[in-house]
Short mmCIF file of C-alpha atoms in Angstrom, two decimals:
data_model
loop_
_atom_site.label_atom_id
_atom_site.label_comp_id
_atom_site.label_asym_id
_atom_site.label_seq_id
_atom_site.Cartn_x
_atom_site.Cartn_y
_atom_site.Cartn_z
CA UNK A 967 -10.82 -66.02 49.63
CA UNK A 968 -11.48 -66.64 46.06
CA UNK A 969 -12.73 -69.78 43.42
CA UNK A 970 -9.69 -71.38 41.93
CA UNK A 971 -11.93 -71.47 38.75
CA UNK A 972 -13.40 -68.85 37.91
CA UNK A 973 -11.80 -65.94 40.74
CA UNK A 974 -15.13 -64.97 42.06
CA UNK A 975 -15.10 -63.85 45.69
CA UNK A 976 -16.52 -66.68 48.11
CA UNK A 977 -16.88 -66.63 52.23
CA UNK A 978 -14.52 -69.11 54.39
CA UNK A 979 -17.30 -71.49 54.76
CA UNK A 980 -18.92 -71.76 51.43
CA UNK A 981 -18.51 -75.30 50.23
CA UNK A 982 -19.18 -74.18 46.18
CA UNK A 983 -18.87 -71.43 44.66
CA UNK A 984 -22.09 -69.04 43.93
CA UNK A 985 -20.94 -68.21 40.72
CA UNK A 986 -19.36 -71.53 39.06
CA UNK A 987 -20.37 -74.05 41.23
CA UNK A 988 -17.00 -75.23 41.78
CA UNK A 989 -15.91 -76.57 45.23
CA UNK A 990 -14.50 -74.48 47.51
CA UNK A 991 -11.67 -76.47 49.46
CA UNK A 992 -12.00 -74.61 53.44
CA UNK A 993 -8.83 -73.27 54.64
CA UNK A 994 -7.49 -76.07 56.76
CA UNK A 995 -7.88 -78.66 54.11
CA UNK A 996 -4.68 -80.35 52.87
CA UNK A 997 -1.89 -78.78 50.73
CA UNK A 998 -2.37 -77.80 47.48
CA UNK A 999 -1.44 -79.84 44.50
CA UNK A 1000 2.68 -79.51 43.92
CA UNK A 1001 4.05 -76.43 41.62
CA UNK A 1002 4.36 -78.89 39.23
CA UNK A 1003 1.05 -80.07 38.48
CA UNK A 1004 -1.06 -76.64 39.62
CA UNK A 1005 -4.98 -77.11 39.37
CA UNK A 1006 -5.56 -74.76 36.77
CA UNK A 1007 -3.88 -76.65 34.23
CA UNK A 1008 -6.35 -79.56 34.59
CA UNK A 1009 -9.07 -79.36 32.10
CA UNK A 1010 -11.69 -81.99 32.33
CA UNK A 1011 -13.77 -80.36 29.88
CA UNK A 1012 -10.74 -80.85 27.63
CA UNK A 1013 -11.84 -84.41 26.86
CA UNK A 1014 -13.18 -84.98 23.19
CA UNK A 1015 -16.88 -85.49 22.94
CA UNK A 1016 -16.07 -89.08 21.86
CA UNK A 1017 -14.01 -91.66 23.75
CA UNK A 1018 -10.57 -92.22 21.74
CA UNK A 1019 -9.97 -96.00 22.43
CA UNK A 1020 -6.84 -95.85 21.31
CA UNK A 1021 -5.73 -93.06 23.85
CA UNK A 1022 -4.85 -94.18 27.30
CA UNK A 1023 -6.71 -92.64 30.30
CA UNK A 1024 -3.92 -90.14 31.57
CA UNK A 1025 -2.90 -90.56 35.10
CA UNK A 1026 -3.05 -88.05 37.29
CA UNK A 1027 0.44 -87.61 39.32
CA UNK A 1028 1.11 -88.50 43.03
CA UNK A 1029 -1.33 -86.04 44.82
CA UNK A 1030 -2.97 -85.68 48.12
CA UNK A 1031 -6.20 -86.72 46.61
CA UNK A 1032 -6.23 -89.79 44.89
CA UNK A 1033 -9.72 -90.26 44.82
CA UNK A 1034 -10.12 -87.98 41.79
CA UNK A 1035 -10.39 -90.25 38.40
CA UNK A 1036 -9.50 -88.68 35.20
CA UNK A 1037 -13.38 -87.34 33.98
CA UNK A 1038 -14.10 -90.21 31.56
CA UNK A 1039 -17.21 -88.62 30.68
CA UNK A 1040 -19.24 -85.06 29.89
CA UNK A 1041 -19.23 -83.05 33.15
CA UNK A 1042 -22.35 -83.20 34.08
CA UNK A 1043 -21.81 -86.68 35.18
CA UNK A 1044 -18.50 -85.78 37.17
CA UNK A 1045 -18.94 -85.21 40.99
CA UNK A 1046 -16.10 -84.81 42.50
CA UNK A 1047 -17.66 -84.14 45.88
CA UNK A 1048 -20.89 -84.88 47.57
CA UNK A 1049 -22.89 -82.04 48.90
CA UNK A 1050 -23.97 -81.94 52.20
CA UNK A 1051 -27.29 -83.33 52.72
CA UNK A 1052 -30.24 -80.70 51.51
CA UNK A 1053 -27.82 -78.54 49.36
CA UNK A 1054 -28.67 -78.80 45.39
CA UNK A 1055 -24.99 -77.83 43.48
CA UNK A 1056 -25.72 -75.49 40.84
CA UNK A 1057 -24.78 -76.56 37.06
CA UNK A 1058 -21.69 -75.03 36.34
CA UNK A 1059 -22.83 -73.79 33.03
CA UNK A 1060 -23.86 -70.22 32.26
CA UNK A 1061 -26.71 -71.07 30.43
CA UNK A 1062 -28.37 -73.53 33.23
CA UNK A 1063 -27.67 -70.98 35.54
CA UNK A 1064 -30.41 -70.19 38.62
CA UNK A 1065 -30.08 -67.14 40.93
CA UNK A 1066 -32.82 -69.26 43.15
CA UNK A 1067 -30.46 -71.96 43.17
CA UNK A 1068 -27.41 -70.34 44.58
CA UNK A 1069 -27.27 -69.48 48.43
CA UNK A 1070 -27.37 -65.69 49.43
CA UNK A 1071 -24.57 -63.81 50.56
CA UNK A 1072 -24.75 -61.33 52.97
CA UNK A 1073 -23.92 -57.82 52.17
CA UNK A 1074 -20.39 -56.81 52.91
CA UNK A 1075 -20.24 -54.20 55.69
CA UNK A 1076 -20.04 -50.59 54.21
CA UNK A 1077 -17.48 -48.27 55.53
CA UNK A 1078 -18.03 -44.40 55.73
CA UNK A 1079 -15.98 -42.30 52.83
CA UNK A 1080 -12.65 -41.24 53.61
CA UNK A 1081 -13.08 -37.27 54.76
CA UNK A 1082 -9.81 -36.32 52.73
CA UNK A 1083 -11.41 -37.77 49.39
CA UNK A 1084 -14.93 -35.97 49.87
CA UNK A 1085 -12.52 -32.88 50.43
CA UNK A 1086 -10.51 -33.44 46.94
CA UNK A 1087 -13.90 -33.75 45.06
CA UNK A 1088 -14.83 -30.85 46.18
CA UNK A 1089 -12.32 -29.24 45.45
CA UNK A 1090 -11.46 -30.74 42.61
CA UNK A 1091 -15.21 -29.59 41.26
CA UNK A 1092 -14.62 -26.11 42.50
CA UNK A 1093 -11.36 -25.86 40.35
CA UNK A 1094 -13.01 -27.29 37.47
CA UNK A 1095 -15.62 -24.25 38.09
CA UNK A 1096 -12.71 -22.18 37.96
CA UNK A 1097 -11.91 -23.22 34.66
CA UNK A 1098 -14.71 -23.09 32.96
CA UNK A 1099 -15.29 -19.36 34.15
CA UNK A 1100 -11.58 -18.16 33.11
CA UNK A 1101 -12.36 -19.93 29.58
CA UNK A 1102 -15.47 -18.06 29.14
CA UNK A 1103 -13.72 -14.39 29.77
CA UNK A 1104 -10.72 -15.31 27.43
CA UNK A 1105 -13.26 -16.29 24.63
CA UNK A 1106 -15.97 -13.70 25.51
CA UNK A 1107 -13.74 -10.84 26.52
CA UNK A 1108 -9.98 -11.17 26.59
CA UNK A 1109 -9.82 -12.28 23.15
CA UNK A 1110 -12.02 -9.59 21.81
CA UNK A 1111 -10.33 -7.17 22.91
CA UNK A 1112 -7.17 -8.55 21.76
CA UNK A 1113 -7.92 -8.81 18.47
CA UNK A 1114 -6.39 -6.56 15.82
CA UNK A 1115 -7.91 -3.09 15.11
CA UNK A 1116 -6.96 -1.49 12.15
CA UNK A 1117 -7.06 2.60 12.48
CA UNK A 1118 -8.08 3.52 8.94
CA UNK A 1119 -6.86 7.22 9.91
CA UNK A 1120 -3.34 6.11 9.95
CA UNK A 1121 -3.37 4.67 6.27
CA UNK A 1122 -5.03 7.65 4.47
CA UNK A 1123 -2.66 9.04 1.35
CA UNK A 1124 -2.73 12.01 -0.64
CA UNK A 1125 -1.80 11.99 -4.51
CA UNK A 1126 -1.23 15.13 -6.13
CA UNK A 1127 -2.20 15.68 -9.32
CA UNK A 1128 0.77 17.03 -10.58
CA UNK A 1129 2.50 18.19 -14.08
CA UNK A 1130 5.95 18.16 -14.51
CA UNK A 1131 7.96 18.33 -11.16
CA UNK A 1132 5.79 21.61 -9.44
CA UNK A 1133 2.59 22.20 -8.23
CA UNK A 1134 0.69 25.94 -8.45
CA UNK A 1135 -0.20 27.30 -5.25
CA UNK A 1136 -4.05 28.29 -5.01
CA UNK A 1137 -4.48 25.23 -7.45
CA UNK A 1138 -3.25 22.10 -6.10
CA UNK A 1139 -5.58 19.19 -6.90
CA UNK A 1140 -5.39 15.80 -5.91
CA UNK A 1141 -7.31 12.78 -3.77
CA UNK A 1142 -7.46 11.48 -0.05
CA UNK A 1143 -7.17 7.78 -0.58
CA UNK A 1144 -7.33 4.56 1.96
CA UNK A 1145 -4.06 2.96 0.47
CA UNK A 1146 -4.68 -0.82 1.04
CA UNK A 1147 -1.03 -1.55 -0.08
CA UNK A 1148 0.02 0.47 3.25
CA UNK A 1149 -2.98 -1.31 4.92
CA UNK A 1150 -1.05 -4.94 3.48
CA UNK A 1151 2.22 -4.11 4.48
CA UNK A 1152 1.23 -3.00 7.78
CA UNK A 1153 -0.41 -5.97 9.00
CA UNK A 1154 1.50 -8.87 7.00
CA UNK A 1155 0.66 -11.48 9.76
CA UNK A 1156 -2.85 -10.84 8.64
CA UNK A 1157 -2.97 -11.21 5.17
CA UNK A 1158 -0.36 -13.47 4.04
CA UNK A 1159 -1.67 -17.03 3.08
CA UNK A 1160 -5.31 -15.07 2.30
CA UNK A 1161 -5.68 -14.41 -1.30
CA UNK A 1162 -9.38 -14.39 -0.91
CA UNK A 1163 -9.07 -11.69 1.90
CA UNK A 1164 -6.74 -9.51 -0.20
CA UNK A 1165 -8.76 -9.64 -3.40
CA UNK A 1166 -11.92 -8.31 -1.00
CA UNK A 1167 -10.40 -5.55 0.79
CA UNK A 1168 -10.57 -2.65 -2.19
CA UNK A 1169 -14.35 -3.90 -2.37
CA UNK A 1170 -15.04 -3.44 1.64
CA UNK A 1171 -12.58 -0.50 1.52
CA UNK A 1172 -14.91 1.03 -1.47
CA UNK A 1173 -17.73 1.18 0.56
CA UNK A 1174 -15.88 3.47 3.70
CA UNK A 1175 -16.51 7.18 3.43
CA UNK A 1176 -13.75 9.73 3.35
CA UNK A 1177 -14.87 13.20 4.09
CA UNK A 1178 -13.36 16.35 4.19
CA UNK A 1179 -14.04 20.06 4.61
CA UNK A 1180 -11.33 22.60 3.65
CA UNK A 1181 -11.76 25.07 6.41
CA UNK A 1182 -10.21 27.87 4.33
CA UNK A 1183 -12.24 27.47 1.47
CA UNK A 1184 -15.79 25.86 2.36
CA UNK A 1185 -16.84 26.11 -1.46
CA UNK A 1186 -14.37 22.49 -1.51
CA UNK A 1187 -16.85 20.40 0.39
CA UNK A 1188 -16.99 17.10 -1.33
CA UNK A 1189 -17.06 13.31 -0.08
CA UNK A 1190 -16.49 9.97 -1.63
CA UNK A 1191 -15.98 6.37 -1.09
CA UNK A 1192 -12.11 5.40 -0.61
CA UNK A 1193 -11.33 8.19 -1.80
CA UNK A 1194 -12.29 12.01 -2.30
CA UNK A 1195 -11.27 14.60 -4.86
CA UNK A 1196 -10.01 18.15 -3.66
CA UNK A 1197 -8.99 20.90 -5.77
CA UNK A 1198 -7.45 24.45 -5.73
CA UNK A 1199 -5.69 24.22 -2.03
CA UNK A 1200 -2.96 26.00 -0.94
CA UNK A 1201 0.08 24.54 -0.12
CA UNK A 1202 -0.28 25.53 3.62
CA UNK A 1203 -3.78 23.84 3.52
CA UNK A 1204 -4.38 21.65 6.21
CA UNK A 1205 -7.20 19.42 5.94
CA UNK A 1206 -10.01 17.17 8.61
CA UNK A 1207 -10.25 14.09 6.84
CA UNK A 1208 -13.21 11.96 8.76
CA UNK A 1209 -13.36 7.95 8.18
CA UNK A 1210 -17.04 7.23 8.11
CA UNK A 1211 -17.49 3.74 8.35
CA UNK A 1212 -20.61 1.75 6.89
CA UNK A 1213 -24.01 2.10 9.25
CA UNK A 1214 -25.60 -1.87 10.10
CA UNK A 1215 -27.88 -2.45 7.17
CA UNK A 1216 -26.43 -0.05 4.76
CA UNK A 1217 -24.91 -0.38 1.78
CA UNK A 1218 -21.13 -2.22 1.88
CA UNK A 1219 -21.98 -3.02 6.19
CA UNK A 1220 -21.77 -6.67 4.83
CA UNK A 1221 -18.52 -6.53 2.70
CA UNK A 1222 -17.05 -4.86 5.77
CA UNK A 1223 -17.84 -7.51 7.59
CA UNK A 1224 -17.27 -10.33 5.55
CA UNK A 1225 -13.37 -8.84 5.24
CA UNK A 1226 -13.50 -8.38 9.05
CA UNK A 1227 -14.20 -12.32 9.63
CA UNK A 1228 -11.79 -13.11 7.16
CA UNK A 1229 -8.63 -11.58 8.52
CA UNK A 1230 -10.04 -11.95 12.25
CA UNK A 1231 -9.38 -7.93 12.81
CA UNK A 1232 -11.78 -5.23 12.75
CA UNK A 1233 -11.80 -1.75 11.14
CA UNK A 1234 -12.11 1.59 12.79
CA UNK A 1235 -12.82 5.16 11.63
CA UNK A 1236 -11.82 8.56 12.92
CA UNK A 1237 -10.76 11.95 12.08
CA UNK A 1238 -7.37 13.20 11.30
CA UNK A 1239 -5.57 16.16 10.06
CA UNK A 1240 -3.22 16.48 6.61
CA UNK A 1241 -0.90 18.87 5.90
CA UNK A 1242 -0.81 19.07 2.14
CA UNK A 1243 2.66 20.62 2.51
CA UNK A 1244 3.76 17.11 4.19
CA UNK A 1245 3.32 15.52 1.14
CA UNK A 1246 4.19 17.61 -1.55
CA UNK A 1247 7.66 17.59 0.46
CA UNK A 1248 7.72 13.73 0.52
CA UNK A 1249 6.62 14.05 -3.41
CA UNK A 1250 9.40 16.33 -4.04
CA UNK A 1251 7.77 18.71 -5.73
CA UNK A 1252 8.05 22.56 -5.99
CA UNK A 1253 5.54 24.76 -5.69
CA UNK A 1254 5.17 27.78 -8.13
CA UNK A 1255 2.91 30.85 -8.03
CA UNK A 1256 0.73 32.20 -10.63
CA UNK A 1257 2.39 33.87 -13.68
CA UNK A 1258 0.47 36.30 -15.92
CA UNK A 1259 2.01 35.82 -19.57
CA UNK A 1260 1.14 38.27 -22.61
CA UNK A 1261 1.99 36.22 -25.30
CA UNK A 1262 0.14 37.67 -27.68
CA UNK A 1263 1.10 41.04 -26.73
CA UNK A 1264 4.66 40.32 -27.29
CA UNK A 1265 4.92 38.62 -30.54
CA UNK A 1266 2.64 41.47 -31.99
CA UNK A 1267 5.29 44.12 -30.36
CA UNK A 1268 8.17 42.21 -31.95
CA UNK A 1269 6.59 41.93 -35.45
CA UNK A 1270 7.05 37.62 -34.90
CA UNK A 1271 4.02 36.52 -36.62
CA UNK A 1272 5.25 36.60 -40.78
CA UNK A 1273 4.62 35.00 -43.52
CA UNK A 1274 7.41 32.76 -44.21
CA UNK A 1275 8.88 30.03 -46.78
CA UNK A 1276 8.16 26.51 -45.50
CA UNK A 1277 10.26 23.73 -46.36
CA UNK A 1278 8.37 22.94 -49.19
CA UNK A 1279 8.87 26.11 -50.42
CA UNK A 1280 5.07 27.45 -50.15
CA UNK A 1281 4.04 30.56 -48.59
CA UNK A 1282 2.74 30.28 -45.46
CA UNK A 1283 2.25 32.09 -41.95
CA UNK A 1284 4.41 31.24 -39.05
CA UNK A 1285 5.83 32.42 -35.87
CA UNK A 1286 9.71 33.42 -36.24
CA UNK A 1287 11.86 32.13 -34.10
CA UNK A 1288 12.42 34.58 -30.59
CA UNK A 1289 12.98 33.27 -26.82
CA UNK A 1290 11.79 35.19 -23.91
CA UNK A 1291 11.08 35.47 -20.04
CA UNK A 1292 8.29 35.58 -18.36
CA UNK A 1293 8.81 35.73 -14.96
CA UNK A 1294 10.27 32.38 -13.67
CA UNK A 1295 9.32 30.84 -17.39
CA UNK A 1296 11.07 31.08 -20.62
CA UNK A 1297 9.34 30.98 -23.77
CA UNK A 1298 11.32 29.45 -26.64
CA UNK A 1299 10.24 29.08 -30.82
CA UNK A 1300 12.65 27.23 -32.10
CA UNK A 1301 11.44 27.52 -35.95
CA UNK A 1302 9.95 29.47 -37.76
CA UNK A 1303 7.69 26.85 -39.28
CA UNK A 1304 5.99 26.27 -35.29
CA UNK A 1305 3.00 27.92 -34.01
CA UNK A 1306 3.11 26.86 -31.01
CA UNK A 1307 5.94 28.40 -28.67
CA UNK A 1308 7.94 26.06 -25.44
CA UNK A 1309 7.39 27.16 -21.93
CA UNK A 1310 10.41 25.84 -19.65
CA UNK A 1311 10.67 26.67 -15.87
CA UNK A 1312 13.74 27.74 -13.95
CA UNK A 1313 15.50 24.85 -14.33
CA UNK A 1314 14.91 24.74 -18.46
CA UNK A 1315 13.16 21.90 -17.87
CA UNK A 1316 10.04 21.50 -20.93
CA UNK A 1317 6.26 22.26 -19.11
CA UNK A 1318 3.91 22.53 -22.07
CA UNK A 1319 3.45 24.30 -25.31
CA UNK A 1320 1.13 27.70 -26.19
CA UNK A 1321 -0.53 26.66 -29.49
CA UNK A 1322 -1.28 29.70 -31.68
CA UNK A 1323 -3.79 29.96 -34.18
CA UNK A 1324 -4.12 31.80 -37.56
CA UNK A 1325 -7.66 32.01 -39.10
CA UNK A 1326 -5.52 32.01 -42.59
CA UNK A 1327 -2.51 30.02 -43.12
CA UNK A 1328 -2.02 29.05 -46.51
CA UNK A 1329 -2.84 30.68 -50.00
CA UNK A 1330 -1.65 33.91 -48.90
CA UNK A 1331 -1.31 37.07 -51.13
CA UNK A 1332 0.52 40.73 -49.69
CA UNK A 1333 -1.97 42.63 -47.94
CA UNK A 1334 -4.12 39.48 -46.89
CA UNK A 1335 -5.17 40.75 -42.89
CA UNK A 1336 -4.84 37.21 -40.57
CA UNK A 1337 -5.70 37.40 -37.03
CA UNK A 1338 -3.61 35.71 -34.30
CA UNK A 1339 -4.96 34.42 -31.21
CA UNK A 1340 -4.53 31.72 -29.01
CA UNK A 1341 -5.56 28.18 -29.86
CA UNK A 1342 -8.61 27.20 -28.16
CA UNK A 1343 -9.14 27.56 -24.33
CA UNK A 1344 -6.15 27.12 -22.46
CA UNK A 1345 -7.50 27.55 -18.89
CA UNK A 1346 -6.01 23.89 -18.22
CA UNK A 1347 -2.34 25.86 -18.05
CA UNK A 1348 -3.68 28.20 -14.81
CA UNK A 1349 -4.36 24.62 -13.39
CA UNK A 1350 -2.24 22.47 -14.20
CA UNK A 1351 1.18 24.84 -14.43
CA UNK A 1352 0.26 28.25 -13.00
CA UNK A 1353 0.77 29.92 -16.39
CA UNK A 1354 -2.35 32.45 -16.72
CA UNK A 1355 -2.88 33.49 -20.64
CA UNK A 1356 -3.26 37.03 -21.32
CA UNK A 1357 -3.46 39.61 -24.39
CA UNK A 1358 -6.11 39.89 -27.29
CA UNK A 1359 -5.90 38.70 -30.57
CA UNK A 1360 -4.18 40.95 -33.54
CA UNK A 1361 -4.60 41.38 -36.97
CA UNK A 1362 -1.26 40.83 -39.15
CA UNK A 1363 -0.78 42.57 -42.73
CA UNK A 1364 1.17 39.89 -45.16
CA UNK A 1365 4.11 41.04 -46.37
CA UNK A 1366 5.23 38.48 -48.85
CA UNK A 1367 8.44 37.15 -48.03
CA UNK A 1368 11.60 36.96 -50.67
CA UNK A 1369 12.96 34.06 -51.58
CA UNK A 1370 16.39 33.22 -50.80
CA UNK A 1371 18.53 32.91 -54.39
CA UNK A 1372 21.77 34.32 -55.63
CA UNK A 1373 19.72 37.64 -56.40
CA UNK A 1374 18.23 38.15 -53.10
CA UNK A 1375 21.38 37.18 -51.59
CA UNK A 1376 23.04 40.08 -53.60
CA UNK A 1377 21.01 42.60 -52.60
CA UNK A 1378 20.38 41.54 -48.87
CA UNK A 1379 24.27 40.83 -48.03
CA UNK A 1380 24.38 42.56 -45.08
CA UNK A 1381 21.30 41.85 -43.49
CA UNK A 1382 22.69 38.01 -43.71
CA UNK A 1383 25.94 39.62 -42.43
CA UNK A 1384 23.95 41.13 -39.52
CA UNK A 1385 22.47 38.17 -38.71
CA UNK A 1386 25.31 36.19 -38.13
CA UNK A 1387 27.05 38.44 -36.12
CA UNK A 1388 23.69 38.86 -33.94
CA UNK A 1389 23.74 34.93 -33.34
CA UNK A 1390 27.25 33.82 -32.31
CA UNK A 1391 25.69 30.46 -31.03
CA UNK A 1392 25.03 29.44 -34.41
CA UNK A 1393 27.89 26.99 -34.13
CA UNK A 1394 29.34 25.13 -30.85
CA UNK A 1395 32.90 26.39 -31.76
CA UNK A 1396 31.77 29.98 -30.99
CA UNK A 1397 31.43 31.27 -27.75
CA UNK A 1398 28.52 33.70 -26.43
CA UNK A 1399 30.20 36.83 -25.90
CA UNK A 1400 32.83 36.15 -28.59
CA UNK A 1401 32.97 39.20 -31.15
CA UNK A 1402 32.76 37.67 -34.70
CA UNK A 1403 33.64 39.86 -37.39
CA UNK A 1404 32.72 38.43 -41.23
CA UNK A 1405 35.56 38.93 -43.49
CA UNK A 1406 33.87 37.00 -47.10
CA UNK A 1407 30.46 35.90 -47.54
CA UNK A 1408 29.53 33.41 -50.16
CA UNK A 1409 26.15 32.36 -52.23
CA UNK A 1410 26.91 28.55 -53.50
CA UNK A 1411 24.56 26.60 -55.43
CA UNK A 1412 24.40 23.01 -56.18
CA UNK A 1413 25.00 22.62 -59.86
CA UNK A 1414 22.63 19.61 -60.45
CA UNK A 1415 20.03 20.73 -58.17
CA UNK A 1416 19.15 24.68 -58.49
CA UNK A 1417 16.89 24.37 -55.26
CA UNK A 1418 20.10 23.47 -53.14
CA UNK A 1419 21.86 26.53 -51.95
CA UNK A 1420 23.82 27.44 -49.17
CA UNK A 1421 25.61 30.79 -47.48
CA UNK A 1422 29.31 30.01 -46.49
CA UNK A 1423 30.93 33.09 -44.42
CA UNK A 1424 34.19 33.53 -43.37
CA UNK A 1425 34.37 34.80 -39.77
CA UNK A 1426 36.83 35.76 -37.70
CA UNK A 1427 37.19 35.36 -34.26
CA UNK A 1428 38.45 38.31 -33.02
CA UNK A 1429 38.36 37.09 -29.25
CA UNK A 1430 40.62 34.18 -30.11
CA UNK A 1431 42.12 35.60 -33.16
CA UNK A 1432 41.53 32.56 -35.54
CA UNK A 1433 39.24 32.72 -39.15
CA UNK A 1434 37.03 29.64 -40.10
CA UNK A 1435 33.98 28.81 -42.35
CA UNK A 1436 29.89 29.10 -41.36
CA UNK A 1437 27.63 27.08 -43.50
CA UNK A 1438 24.13 28.04 -43.26
CA UNK A 1439 22.51 25.19 -45.21
CA UNK A 1440 18.92 26.43 -45.27
CA UNK A 1441 15.97 27.81 -47.48
CA UNK A 1442 15.79 30.77 -45.86
CA UNK A 1443 14.15 34.27 -46.90
CA UNK A 1444 13.84 37.85 -46.49
CA UNK A 1445 11.07 39.55 -45.11
CA UNK A 1446 11.61 43.14 -45.28
CA UNK A 1447 14.88 43.47 -45.73
CA UNK A 1448 15.73 41.20 -42.57
CA UNK A 1449 17.11 37.69 -43.18
CA UNK A 1450 15.41 34.70 -41.61
CA UNK A 1451 17.17 31.56 -41.14
CA UNK A 1452 15.95 28.51 -39.24
CA UNK A 1453 17.52 26.09 -40.88
CA UNK A 1454 20.80 23.92 -39.97
CA UNK A 1455 24.50 25.39 -39.51
CA UNK A 1456 27.20 23.74 -38.70
CA UNK A 1457 31.02 24.58 -38.26
CA UNK A 1458 33.81 23.45 -41.36
CA UNK A 1459 37.35 23.73 -42.01
CA UNK A 1460 39.80 24.19 -39.46
CA UNK A 1461 41.30 27.30 -37.50
CA UNK A 1462 43.36 29.49 -40.23
CA UNK A 1463 45.46 32.71 -39.86
CA UNK A 1464 43.69 34.22 -42.72
CA UNK A 1465 40.73 34.38 -44.75
CA UNK A 1466 42.56 32.37 -47.70
CA UNK A 1467 43.27 29.51 -45.56
CA UNK A 1468 39.96 29.17 -43.73
CA UNK A 1469 39.04 29.19 -47.43
CA UNK A 1470 40.96 26.65 -49.00
CA UNK A 1471 39.63 24.30 -46.18
CA UNK A 1472 36.18 24.45 -47.01
CA UNK A 1473 35.02 22.13 -50.25
CA UNK A 1474 32.43 24.27 -50.87
CA UNK A 1475 34.91 27.01 -51.80
CA UNK A 1476 37.16 25.21 -54.01
CA UNK A 1477 37.89 26.68 -56.92
CA UNK A 1478 36.36 25.35 -60.66
CA UNK A 1479 34.82 22.83 -58.43
CA UNK A 1480 32.81 19.97 -60.55
CA UNK A 1481 29.64 20.16 -57.93
CA UNK A 1482 29.27 23.96 -56.84
CA UNK A 1483 29.10 27.34 -57.89
CA UNK A 1484 30.47 29.86 -55.25
CA UNK A 1485 29.37 33.54 -56.08
CA UNK A 1486 31.08 35.95 -53.37
CA UNK A 1487 28.50 38.62 -51.75
CA UNK A 1488 31.30 40.63 -49.76
#
């Protein structure tokens, strides 16, 4: 049974609730109130503290207990039932409750704990312990094992120090380096969204040692941090590279550990073999052998060092134009005012220039002795281009050049003619190998400026059988009867069937011209 007022459990024989003191109706008592007026709705304590005369007492509806009158006074004065003799009722207020006044309830009979429940608890505890053990294994063993490990030997790159598009066999220089960009590209899931880790990566790698020993040349042993330079390797060299991580408490150890914690991965070192040939092929470079060039000997033999008349009309030292082959290289000097011949490879790509030096260059007089040599240390050419310069300095005795004017042109007309027939490439309209014949030759001076003059030749192309004019606009000169030309040439006039047809098409050769005077040499 339960108390109808507070819901506390009561025994069948209890007269009053041991918790709130409300009377307890026995099971054989009269029927309960009708549902229309349930007992909980009667609240005797709801009466106001002071009686209101204008409010009439509410008559309780017909019920099996007519003796219960509406409460007209505070609760302590209401005695709904007479307690048995000798029983002291417990006041209903919680503050006045006294355990000594409550009849002791005999303890409920203890029932044995179900066996199934005990087994459930036991197996449940075992399951919790097993899950905990699994988690320990996952976090202590499995997760560290599955933590990404970055093998740095896979990110060793080779940077070749090339010059142009080739490297010199036996003098291949460059460096081995840990490439941080390739690491980031290979592990985007680690570095994406971690700008601090990206910026710190280079610093962390800088403290990793890169070592190598070239078995074919132990003198090249070297080491560094993050990268190591090498030199004088061959195209077929195989180099063993070792990546060494900093040891605990050594320089760089903390920065590496910090980087690992930032990216949630670890770095690993090791050894890897690197083939230089693979890098050469990947970069598309060609391999050239060293070439010995005795340029000084060639210039001396061919009398290419000369006193010249420069563009300002001054006599100075220079090297006459030439083109010469040295193995797979071609050396050209395209202007007599230049003293730095250019070097081209087999594909006619410019590589470098070879600078020459004169111990005396200006204020020259006939008979002066000038020493011609290489300018400075050219050893870098062997390392960079495979060009080994040979030859000894030589002495040139100055022969004063003869300036080009009408008098010298008449004197050396045959030299001018020879120069034209020896150089059919002077004009793009001529084809190399075509046979040229000079039929007429003119010296042309400008009437308003005697410093400007030209040579106009009427040339017959006997291969293609036509006549045209060729203009040599230059301040050319003569040395020992040889015409030296290093200026500008141009083709003028249309193809004609005769010298007269060609002459008529050239404005320099107009009779009675107001601007030019043409003197026929041949």
